[in-house]
Amino acid sequence: MKNLIASMMVILCVQSIATAQTSTSTKKATIDSVKWKADHYVIDRDTAFKDPRLAIKKLMGGNKRFVENKSIRPRQDAQTIKKLGFGQKPFATIVSCSDSRVPNELIFDQGLGDLFIIRTAGQVSSAASYGSMEYAVLKLYSRLIVVLGHTECGAVAAAVERPEDVPGHIVTLINDIKPAVAKCANMPGDPVNNAVRQNVIDQVNALRDLDPILHKKYVKGEILIVGAVYDIHTGKVEFLDETMKDLPEKTK
């Protein structure tokens, strides 16, 4: 009887392993298919580096994989680390909030050396942030800047609530976001998330007008500057239509 039970257990284990291997093989075949790669914008990073419009699609595809729990986690091996020791060519610059729930490489399913990231609370920019963006554009040849806000942002919420006696330098963040809050004062819906979107739009416009480097390169179409909002509940990134319209074409 014991031998029979042992034999049955062995058979069940073998069947489980076989099923798992088949499932893994099927999943890999699906992920490696031409259609899957097209639907999820699995395109060569060097192509995205040269074309900011393709870079946007690459970020969208990466987020799609992340939301579907099908992240491929590219370029995260020892060989990539060694290669990057000789230099970097990030295909996008992300101006993001410091919130710990918004890890840029994870939500866009990108790897080492892919994203040049500048993070502050409420993605509020100052001279150091501007200099970092200009460095990415001039020295690293990054052609895409994405301003990335997120739902229920604490810095934006503080600007909406306007607490008294704000300590230290936190007040500078609130003051920078207040204009966006004022524009949304009479809008229906959630006041914080309304202000989050408007804050991103205002920041995009400010960067497009920033002299002497970003404005000049933007109007010539040499770089693109767009905005997006990350939903902390779903993991989805929405690129804002207001910042995606009438993008400049590169002049010859």
PDB file of C-alpha atoms in Angstrom:
ATOM      1  CA  MET A   1       0.000   0.000   0.000  1.00  0.00           C
ATOM      2  CA  LYS A   2       2.813   2.362   0.914  1.00  0.00           C
ATOM      3  CA  ASN A   3       4.572   1.590  -2.356  1.00  0.00           C
ATOM      4  CA  LEU A   4       1.361   2.311  -4.269  1.00  0.00           C
ATOM      5  CA  ILE A   5       0.917   5.670  -2.545  1.00  0.00           C
ATOM      6  CA  ALA A   6       4.573   6.546  -3.159  1.00  0.00           C
ATOM      7  CA  SER A   7       4.212   5.673  -6.833  1.00  0.00           C
ATOM      8  CA  MET A   8       1.085   7.814  -7.163  1.00  0.00           C
ATOM      9  CA  MET A   9       2.874  10.751  -5.533  1.00  0.00           C
ATOM     10  CA  VAL A  10       5.769  10.418  -7.974  1.00  0.00           C
ATOM     11  CA  ILE A  11       3.346  10.372 -10.916  1.00  0.00           C
ATOM     12  CA  LEU A  12       1.541  13.454  -9.626  1.00  0.00           C
ATOM     13  CA  CYS A  13       4.848  15.301  -9.155  1.00  0.00           C
ATOM     14  CA  VAL A  14       5.960  14.426 -12.690  1.00  0.00           C
ATOM     15  CA  GLN A  15       2.622  15.584 -14.087  1.00  0.00           C
ATOM     16  CA  SER A  16       2.840  18.856 -12.135  1.00  0.00           C
ATOM     17  CA  ILE A  17       6.352  19.508 -13.420  1.00  0.00           C
ATOM     18  CA  ALA A  18       5.311  18.713 -16.973  1.00  0.00           C
ATOM     19  CA  THR A  19       2.291  21.022 -16.709  1.00  0.00           C
ATOM     20  CA  ALA A  20       4.436  23.831 -15.304  1.00  0.00           C
ATOM     21  CA  GLN A  21       7.016  23.395 -18.080  1.00  0.00           C
ATOM     22  CA  THR A  22       4.293  23.407 -20.730  1.00  0.00           C
ATOM     23  CA  SER A  23       2.749  26.542 -19.217  1.00  0.00           C
ATOM     24  CA  THR A  24       6.142  28.263 -19.122  1.00  0.00           C
ATOM     25  CA  SER A  25       6.893  27.239 -22.705  1.00  0.00           C
ATOM     26  CA  THR A  26       3.477  28.473 -23.871  1.00  0.00           C
ATOM     27  CA  LYS A  27       3.933  31.782 -22.043  1.00  0.00           C
ATOM     28  CA  LYS A  28       7.419  32.219 -23.528  1.00  0.00           C
ATOM     29  CA  ALA A  29       6.130  31.418 -27.006  1.00  0.00           C
ATOM     30  CA  THR A  30       3.379  33.992 -26.572  1.00  0.00           C
ATOM     31  CA  ILE A  31       5.795  36.655 -25.321  1.00  0.00           C
ATOM     32  CA  ASP A  32       8.256  35.897 -28.122  1.00  0.00           C
ATOM     33  CA  SER A  33       5.589  36.108 -30.836  1.00  0.00           C
ATOM     34  CA  VAL A  34       5.710  38.907 -33.386  1.00  0.00           C
ATOM     35  CA  LYS A  35       2.163  40.004 -32.538  1.00  0.00           C
ATOM     36  CA  TRP A  36       2.846  40.159 -28.792  1.00  0.00           C
ATOM     37  CA  LYS A  37       5.989  42.218 -29.343  1.00  0.00           C
ATOM     38  CA  ALA A  38       4.105  44.562 -31.652  1.00  0.00           C
ATOM     39  CA  ASP A  39       1.217  44.987 -29.203  1.00  0.00           C
ATOM     40  CA  HIS A  40       3.623  45.715 -26.354  1.00  0.00           C
ATOM     41  CA  TYR A  41       6.083  47.833 -28.347  1.00  0.00           C
ATOM     42  CA  VAL A  42       9.068  45.606 -27.673  1.00  0.00           C
ATOM     43  CA  ILE A  43      11.319  47.596 -29.966  1.00  0.00           C
ATOM     44  CA  ASP A  44      15.058  48.039 -30.050  1.00  0.00           C
ATOM     45  CA  ARG A  45      16.173  50.634 -27.489  1.00  0.00           C
ATOM     46  CA  ASP A  46      18.615  52.227 -29.949  1.00  0.00           C
ATOM     47  CA  THR A  47      15.732  52.937 -32.330  1.00  0.00           C
ATOM     48  CA  ALA A  48      13.791  54.534 -29.470  1.00  0.00           C
ATOM     49  CA  PHE A  49      16.884  56.548 -28.580  1.00  0.00           C
ATOM     50  CA  LYS A  50      16.945  58.095 -32.050  1.00  0.00           C
ATOM     51  CA  ASP A  51      13.194  58.775 -32.347  1.00  0.00           C
ATOM     52  CA  PRO A  52      11.333  60.336 -29.390  1.00  0.00           C
ATOM     53  CA  ARG A  53       7.968  59.267 -30.798  1.00  0.00           C
ATOM     54  CA  LEU A  54       9.082  55.659 -30.742  1.00  0.00           C
ATOM     55  CA  ALA A  55      10.481  56.286 -27.263  1.00  0.00           C
ATOM     56  CA  ILE A  56       6.970  57.263 -26.112  1.00  0.00           C
ATOM     57  CA  LYS A  57       5.578  54.060 -27.619  1.00  0.00           C
ATOM     58  CA  LYS A  58       8.317  52.062 -25.921  1.00  0.00           C
ATOM     59  CA  LEU A  59       7.324  53.531 -22.547  1.00  0.00           C
ATOM     60  CA  MET A  60       3.643  52.848 -23.266  1.00  0.00           C
ATOM     61  CA  GLY A  61       4.423  49.251 -24.183  1.00  0.00           C
ATOM     62  CA  GLY A  62       6.511  48.759 -21.079  1.00  0.00           C
ATOM     63  CA  ASN A  63       3.707  50.062 -18.889  1.00  0.00           C
ATOM     64  CA  LYS A  64       1.238  47.801 -20.689  1.00  0.00           C
ATOM     65  CA  ARG A  65       3.436  44.812 -19.816  1.00  0.00           C
ATOM     66  CA  PHE A  66       3.693  46.012 -16.214  1.00  0.00           C
ATOM     67  CA  VAL A  67      -0.078  46.387 -15.814  1.00  0.00           C
ATOM     68  CA  GLU A  68      -0.676  42.944 -17.351  1.00  0.00           C
ATOM     69  CA  ASN A  69       1.940  41.413 -15.025  1.00  0.00           C
ATOM     70  CA  LYS A  70       4.018  40.399 -18.053  1.00  0.00           C
ATOM     71  CA  SER A  71       7.138  42.480 -17.430  1.00  0.00           C
ATOM     72  CA  ILE A  72      10.191  41.223 -19.295  1.00  0.00           C
ATOM     73  CA  ARG A  73      12.696  43.137 -17.084  1.00  0.00           C
ATOM     74  CA  PRO A  74      15.171  43.875 -19.892  1.00  0.00           C
ATOM     75  CA  ARG A  75      18.863  44.726 -19.571  1.00  0.00           C
ATOM     76  CA  GLN A  76      19.277  43.861 -15.908  1.00  0.00           C
ATOM     77  CA  ASP A  77      22.146  41.383 -16.175  1.00  0.00           C
ATOM     78  CA  ALA A  78      25.868  41.459 -15.442  1.00  0.00           C
ATOM     79  CA  GLN A  79      26.727  41.946 -19.115  1.00  0.00           C
ATOM     80  CA  THR A  80      24.637  45.136 -19.241  1.00  0.00           C
ATOM     81  CA  ILE A  81      26.341  46.440 -16.095  1.00  0.00           C
ATOM     82  CA  LYS A  82      29.764  45.935 -17.667  1.00  0.00           C
ATOM     83  CA  LYS A  83      28.690  47.575 -20.923  1.00  0.00           C
ATOM     84  CA  LEU A  84      27.273  50.625 -19.138  1.00  0.00           C
ATOM     85  CA  GLY A  85      30.583  51.112 -17.362  1.00  0.00           C
ATOM     86  CA  PHE A  86      31.759  52.707 -20.610  1.00  0.00           C
ATOM     87  CA  GLY A  87      28.889  55.188 -20.920  1.00  0.00           C
ATOM     88  CA  GLN A  88      25.142  55.672 -20.990  1.00  0.00           C
ATOM     89  CA  LYS A  89      22.527  56.543 -23.618  1.00  0.00           C
ATOM     90  CA  PRO A  90      19.152  56.784 -21.861  1.00  0.00           C
ATOM     91  CA  PHE A  91      16.360  56.929 -24.446  1.00  0.00           C
ATOM     92  CA  ALA A  92      14.105  59.026 -22.171  1.00  0.00           C
ATOM     93  CA  THR A  93      14.367  61.513 -19.322  1.00  0.00           C
ATOM     94  CA  ILE A  94      11.652  61.174 -16.677  1.00  0.00           C
ATOM     95  CA  VAL A  95      10.838  64.127 -14.411  1.00  0.00           C
ATOM     96  CA  SER A  96       8.989  62.296 -11.685  1.00  0.00           C
ATOM     97  CA  CYS A  97       7.605  62.637  -8.172  1.00  0.00           C
ATOM     98  CA  SER A  98       9.756  61.186  -5.390  1.00  0.00           C
ATOM     99  CA  ASP A  99       6.867  59.033  -4.139  1.00  0.00           C
ATOM    100  CA  SER A 100       8.110  55.536  -3.266  1.00  0.00           C
ATOM    101  CA  ARG A 101       5.089  53.997  -4.988  1.00  0.00           C
ATOM    102  CA  VAL A 102       6.230  55.231  -8.395  1.00  0.00           C
ATOM    103  CA  PRO A 103       9.445  53.334  -9.270  1.00  0.00           C
ATOM    104  CA  ASN A 104      10.041  54.504 -12.828  1.00  0.00           C
ATOM    105  CA  GLU A 105      12.022  51.556 -14.231  1.00  0.00           C
ATOM    106  CA  LEU A 106       9.460  49.099 -12.862  1.00  0.00           C
ATOM    107  CA  ILE A 107       6.278  50.792 -14.045  1.00  0.00           C
ATOM    108  CA  PHE A 108       7.735  51.277 -17.539  1.00  0.00           C
ATOM    109  CA  ASP A 109       9.430  47.842 -17.529  1.00  0.00           C
ATOM    110  CA  GLN A 110      12.814  49.212 -18.572  1.00  0.00           C
ATOM    111  CA  GLY A 111      16.354  48.286 -17.614  1.00  0.00           C
ATOM    112  CA  LEU A 112      19.707  49.687 -16.629  1.00  0.00           C
ATOM    113  CA  GLY A 113      20.774  52.716 -18.632  1.00  0.00           C
ATOM    114  CA  ASP A 114      17.360  53.236 -20.240  1.00  0.00           C
ATOM    115  CA  LEU A 115      15.926  56.116 -18.210  1.00  0.00           C
ATOM    116  CA  PHE A 116      17.528  59.297 -16.888  1.00  0.00           C
ATOM    117  CA  ILE A 117      15.393  60.116 -13.848  1.00  0.00           C
ATOM    118  CA  ILE A 118      14.970  63.412 -11.972  1.00  0.00           C
ATOM    119  CA  ARG A 119      12.770  63.130  -8.882  1.00  0.00           C
ATOM    120  CA  THR A 120      11.367  65.683  -6.436  1.00  0.00           C
ATOM    121  CA  ALA A 121       8.118  65.827  -4.457  1.00  0.00           C
ATOM    122  CA  GLY A 122       5.339  66.876  -6.828  1.00  0.00           C
ATOM    123  CA  GLN A 123       8.008  66.751  -9.602  1.00  0.00           C
ATOM    124  CA  VAL A 124       8.569  70.444  -8.829  1.00  0.00           C
ATOM    125  CA  SER A 125      11.607  71.661 -10.761  1.00  0.00           C
ATOM    126  CA  SER A 126      14.277  74.121  -9.699  1.00  0.00           C
ATOM    127  CA  ALA A 127      17.665  75.165 -11.037  1.00  0.00           C
ATOM    128  CA  ALA A 128      19.283  71.803 -10.212  1.00  0.00           C
ATOM    129  CA  SER A 129      16.480  69.932 -11.971  1.00  0.00           C
ATOM    130  CA  TYR A 130      16.682  72.191 -15.016  1.00  0.00           C
ATOM    131  CA  GLY A 131      20.428  71.678 -15.205  1.00  0.00           C
ATOM    132  CA  SER A 132      19.961  67.914 -14.990  1.00  0.00           C
ATOM    133  CA  MET A 133      17.494  67.955 -17.896  1.00  0.00           C
ATOM    134  CA  GLU A 134      19.811  70.114 -19.977  1.00  0.00           C
ATOM    135  CA  TYR A 135      22.677  67.731 -19.214  1.00  0.00           C
ATOM    136  CA  ALA A 136      20.566  64.784 -20.375  1.00  0.00           C
ATOM    137  CA  VAL A 137      19.734  66.576 -23.621  1.00  0.00           C
ATOM    138  CA  LEU A 138      23.140  68.067 -24.425  1.00  0.00           C
ATOM    139  CA  LYS A 139      25.544  65.428 -23.111  1.00  0.00           C
ATOM    140  CA  LEU A 140      23.540  62.197 -23.179  1.00  0.00           C
ATOM    141  CA  TYR A 141      21.516  63.084 -26.310  1.00  0.00           C
ATOM    142  CA  SER A 142      18.220  62.080 -24.726  1.00  0.00           C
ATOM    143  CA  ARG A 143      15.433  63.303 -27.041  1.00  0.00           C
ATOM    144  CA  LEU A 144      12.366  62.698 -24.873  1.00  0.00           C
ATOM    145  CA  ILE A 145      11.376  64.340 -21.582  1.00  0.00           C
ATOM    146  CA  VAL A 146       8.321  63.000 -19.758  1.00  0.00           C
ATOM    147  CA  VAL A 147       6.861  64.877 -16.786  1.00  0.00           C
ATOM    148  CA  LEU A 148       5.275  62.120 -14.698  1.00  0.00           C
ATOM    149  CA  GLY A 149       2.770  62.929 -11.961  1.00  0.00           C
ATOM    150  CA  HIS A 150       0.678  60.429 -10.031  1.00  0.00           C
ATOM    151  CA  THR A 151      -2.762  60.213  -8.488  1.00  0.00           C
ATOM    152  CA  GLU A 152      -3.244  61.218  -4.847  1.00  0.00           C
ATOM    153  CA  CYS A 153       0.089  63.036  -4.754  1.00  0.00           C
ATOM    154  CA  GLY A 154       0.893  64.241  -1.231  1.00  0.00           C
ATOM    155  CA  ALA A 155       2.586  67.429  -2.394  1.00  0.00           C
ATOM    156  CA  VAL A 156      -0.418  68.357  -4.522  1.00  0.00           C
ATOM    157  CA  ALA A 157      -2.795  67.471  -1.689  1.00  0.00           C
ATOM    158  CA  ALA A 158      -0.897  69.845   0.575  1.00  0.00           C
ATOM    159  CA  ALA A 159      -1.293  72.626  -2.012  1.00  0.00           C
ATOM    160  CA  VAL A 160      -5.037  71.920  -2.126  1.00  0.00           C
ATOM    161  CA  GLU A 161      -5.441  71.830   1.652  1.00  0.00           C
ATOM    162  CA  ARG A 162      -3.044  74.746   2.332  1.00  0.00           C
ATOM    163  CA  PRO A 163      -2.110  73.855   5.918  1.00  0.00           C
ATOM    164  CA  GLU A 164      -0.837  76.577   8.238  1.00  0.00           C
ATOM    165  CA  ASP A 165       2.729  76.757   9.560  1.00  0.00           C
ATOM    166  CA  VAL A 166       4.271  74.494   6.924  1.00  0.00           C
ATOM    167  CA  PRO A 167       7.744  73.535   8.222  1.00  0.00           C
ATOM    168  CA  GLY A 168      11.064  74.147   6.499  1.00  0.00           C
ATOM    169  CA  HIS A 169      11.352  74.266   2.734  1.00  0.00           C
ATOM    170  CA  ILE A 170       8.199  72.213   2.142  1.00  0.00           C
ATOM    171  CA  VAL A 171       6.340  75.486   1.618  1.00  0.00           C
ATOM    172  CA  THR A 172       8.304  76.075  -1.601  1.00  0.00           C
ATOM    173  CA  LEU A 173       6.771  72.896  -3.085  1.00  0.00           C
ATOM    174  CA  ILE A 174       3.268  73.979  -2.111  1.00  0.00           C
ATOM    175  CA  ASN A 175       3.706  77.471  -3.513  1.00  0.00           C
ATOM    176  CA  ASP A 176       4.888  76.094  -6.845  1.00  0.00           C
ATOM    177  CA  ILE A 177       1.800  73.876  -7.189  1.00  0.00           C
ATOM    178  CA  LYS A 178      -0.770  76.478  -6.052  1.00  0.00           C
ATOM    179  CA  PRO A 179      -1.348  77.948  -9.556  1.00  0.00           C
ATOM    180  CA  ALA A 180      -2.434  74.528 -10.847  1.00  0.00           C
ATOM    181  CA  VAL A 181      -4.777  74.120  -7.889  1.00  0.00           C
ATOM    182  CA  ALA A 182      -6.358  77.524  -8.579  1.00  0.00           C
ATOM    183  CA  LYS A 183      -7.067  76.586 -12.206  1.00  0.00           C
ATOM    184  CA  CYS A 184      -8.996  73.507 -11.033  1.00  0.00           C
ATOM    185  CA  ALA A 185     -10.924  75.154  -8.197  1.00  0.00           C
ATOM    186  CA  ASN A 186     -14.327  74.924  -9.911  1.00  0.00           C
ATOM    187  CA  MET A 187     -13.870  71.652 -11.756  1.00  0.00           C
ATOM    188  CA  PRO A 188     -16.041  68.627 -10.922  1.00  0.00           C
ATOM    189  CA  GLY A 189     -14.397  65.524  -9.554  1.00  0.00           C
ATOM    190  CA  ASP A 190     -11.570  64.948  -7.113  1.00  0.00           C
ATOM    191  CA  PRO A 191      -9.758  68.248  -6.420  1.00  0.00           C
ATOM    192  CA  VAL A 192      -6.389  66.612  -5.754  1.00  0.00           C
ATOM    193  CA  ASN A 193      -6.329  64.456  -8.891  1.00  0.00           C
ATOM    194  CA  ASN A 194      -7.638  67.352 -10.980  1.00  0.00           C
ATOM    195  CA  ALA A 195      -4.742  69.435  -9.699  1.00  0.00           C
ATOM    196  CA  VAL A 196      -2.289  66.574 -10.326  1.00  0.00           C
ATOM    197  CA  ARG A 197      -3.175  66.608 -14.029  1.00  0.00           C
ATOM    198  CA  GLN A 198      -3.088  70.385 -14.287  1.00  0.00           C
ATOM    199  CA  ASN A 199       0.220  70.510 -12.451  1.00  0.00           C
ATOM    200  CA  VAL A 200       1.742  68.125 -15.005  1.00  0.00           C
ATOM    201  CA  ILE A 201       0.361  70.181 -17.905  1.00  0.00           C
ATOM    202  CA  ASP A 202       1.716  73.418 -16.408  1.00  0.00           C
ATOM    203  CA  GLN A 203       5.119  71.841 -15.822  1.00  0.00           C
ATOM    204  CA  VAL A 204       5.287  70.561 -19.399  1.00  0.00           C
ATOM    205  CA  ASN A 205       4.485  74.029 -20.742  1.00  0.00           C
ATOM    206  CA  ALA A 206       7.065  75.603 -18.449  1.00  0.00           C
ATOM    207  CA  LEU A 207       9.781  73.242 -19.704  1.00  0.00           C
ATOM    208  CA  ARG A 208       8.835  73.856 -23.330  1.00  0.00           C
ATOM    209  CA  ASP A 209       9.376  77.574 -22.702  1.00  0.00           C
ATOM    210  CA  LEU A 210      12.571  77.174 -20.672  1.00  0.00           C
ATOM    211  CA  ASP A 211      15.458  79.095 -22.170  1.00  0.00           C
ATOM    212  CA  PRO A 212      18.139  78.852 -23.333  1.00  0.00           C
ATOM    213  CA  ILE A 213      18.289  75.144 -24.200  1.00  0.00           C
ATOM    214  CA  LEU A 214      15.009  73.251 -23.879  1.00  0.00           C
ATOM    215  CA  HIS A 215      12.829  75.835 -25.636  1.00  0.00           C
ATOM    216  CA  LYS A 216      15.141  76.111 -28.607  1.00  0.00           C
ATOM    217  CA  LYS A 217      15.436  72.362 -29.063  1.00  0.00           C
ATOM    218  CA  TYR A 218      11.724  71.786 -28.537  1.00  0.00           C
ATOM    219  CA  VAL A 219      10.519  74.288 -31.155  1.00  0.00           C
ATOM    220  CA  LYS A 220      12.978  72.768 -33.645  1.00  0.00           C
ATOM    221  CA  GLY A 221      11.559  69.326 -32.926  1.00  0.00           C
ATOM    222  CA  GLU A 222      14.917  68.050 -31.744  1.00  0.00           C
ATOM    223  CA  ILE A 223      13.337  66.965 -28.462  1.00  0.00           C
ATOM    224  CA  LEU A 224       9.781  66.249 -27.299  1.00  0.00           C
ATOM    225  CA  ILE A 225       8.381  67.172 -23.887  1.00  0.00           C
ATOM    226  CA  VAL A 226       5.144  65.474 -22.846  1.00  0.00           C
ATOM    227  CA  GLY A 227       3.221  64.733 -19.657  1.00  0.00           C
ATOM    228  CA  ALA A 228       1.700  61.661 -18.044  1.00  0.00           C
ATOM    229  CA  VAL A 229      -0.024  60.578 -14.835  1.00  0.00           C
ATOM    230  CA  TYR A 230       0.496  57.263 -13.038  1.00  0.00           C
ATOM    231  CA  ASP A 231      -2.490  55.705 -11.249  1.00  0.00           C
ATOM    232  CA  ILE A 232      -1.246  54.309  -7.929  1.00  0.00           C
ATOM    233  CA  HIS A 233      -4.243  51.944  -7.729  1.00  0.00           C
ATOM    234  CA  THR A 234      -4.015  50.315 -11.170  1.00  0.00           C
ATOM    235  CA  GLY A 235      -0.382  50.809 -12.170  1.00  0.00           C
ATOM    236  CA  LYS A 236      -1.439  52.376 -15.469  1.00  0.00           C
ATOM    237  CA  VAL A 237       0.298  55.423 -16.927  1.00  0.00           C
ATOM    238  CA  GLU A 238      -1.907  57.812 -18.922  1.00  0.00           C
ATOM    239  CA  PHE A 239      -0.136  60.122 -21.345  1.00  0.00           C
ATOM    240  CA  LEU A 240      -2.140  63.346 -21.250  1.00  0.00           C
ATOM    241  CA  ASP A 241      -3.796  64.352 -24.523  1.00  0.00           C
ATOM    242  CA  GLU A 242      -3.280  68.016 -23.707  1.00  0.00           C
ATOM    243  CA  THR A 243       0.487  67.466 -23.968  1.00  0.00           C
ATOM    244  CA  MET A 244       0.442  65.068 -26.928  1.00  0.00           C
ATOM    245  CA  LYS A 245      -1.200  67.359 -29.493  1.00  0.00           C
ATOM    246  CA  ASP A 246       0.600  69.410 -32.145  1.00  0.00           C
ATOM    247  CA  LEU A 247       4.042  68.083 -31.277  1.00  0.00           C
ATOM    248  CA  PRO A 248       6.745  69.734 -33.391  1.00  0.00           C
ATOM    249  CA  GLU A 249       8.390  67.883 -36.254  1.00  0.00           C
ATOM    250  CA  LYS A 250      12.147  67.955 -36.484  1.00  0.00           C
ATOM    251  CA  THR A 251      13.372  70.652 -38.873  1.00  0.00           C
ATOM    252  CA  LYS A 252      16.115  69.910 -41.335  1.00  0.00           C
TER     253      LYS A 252
END
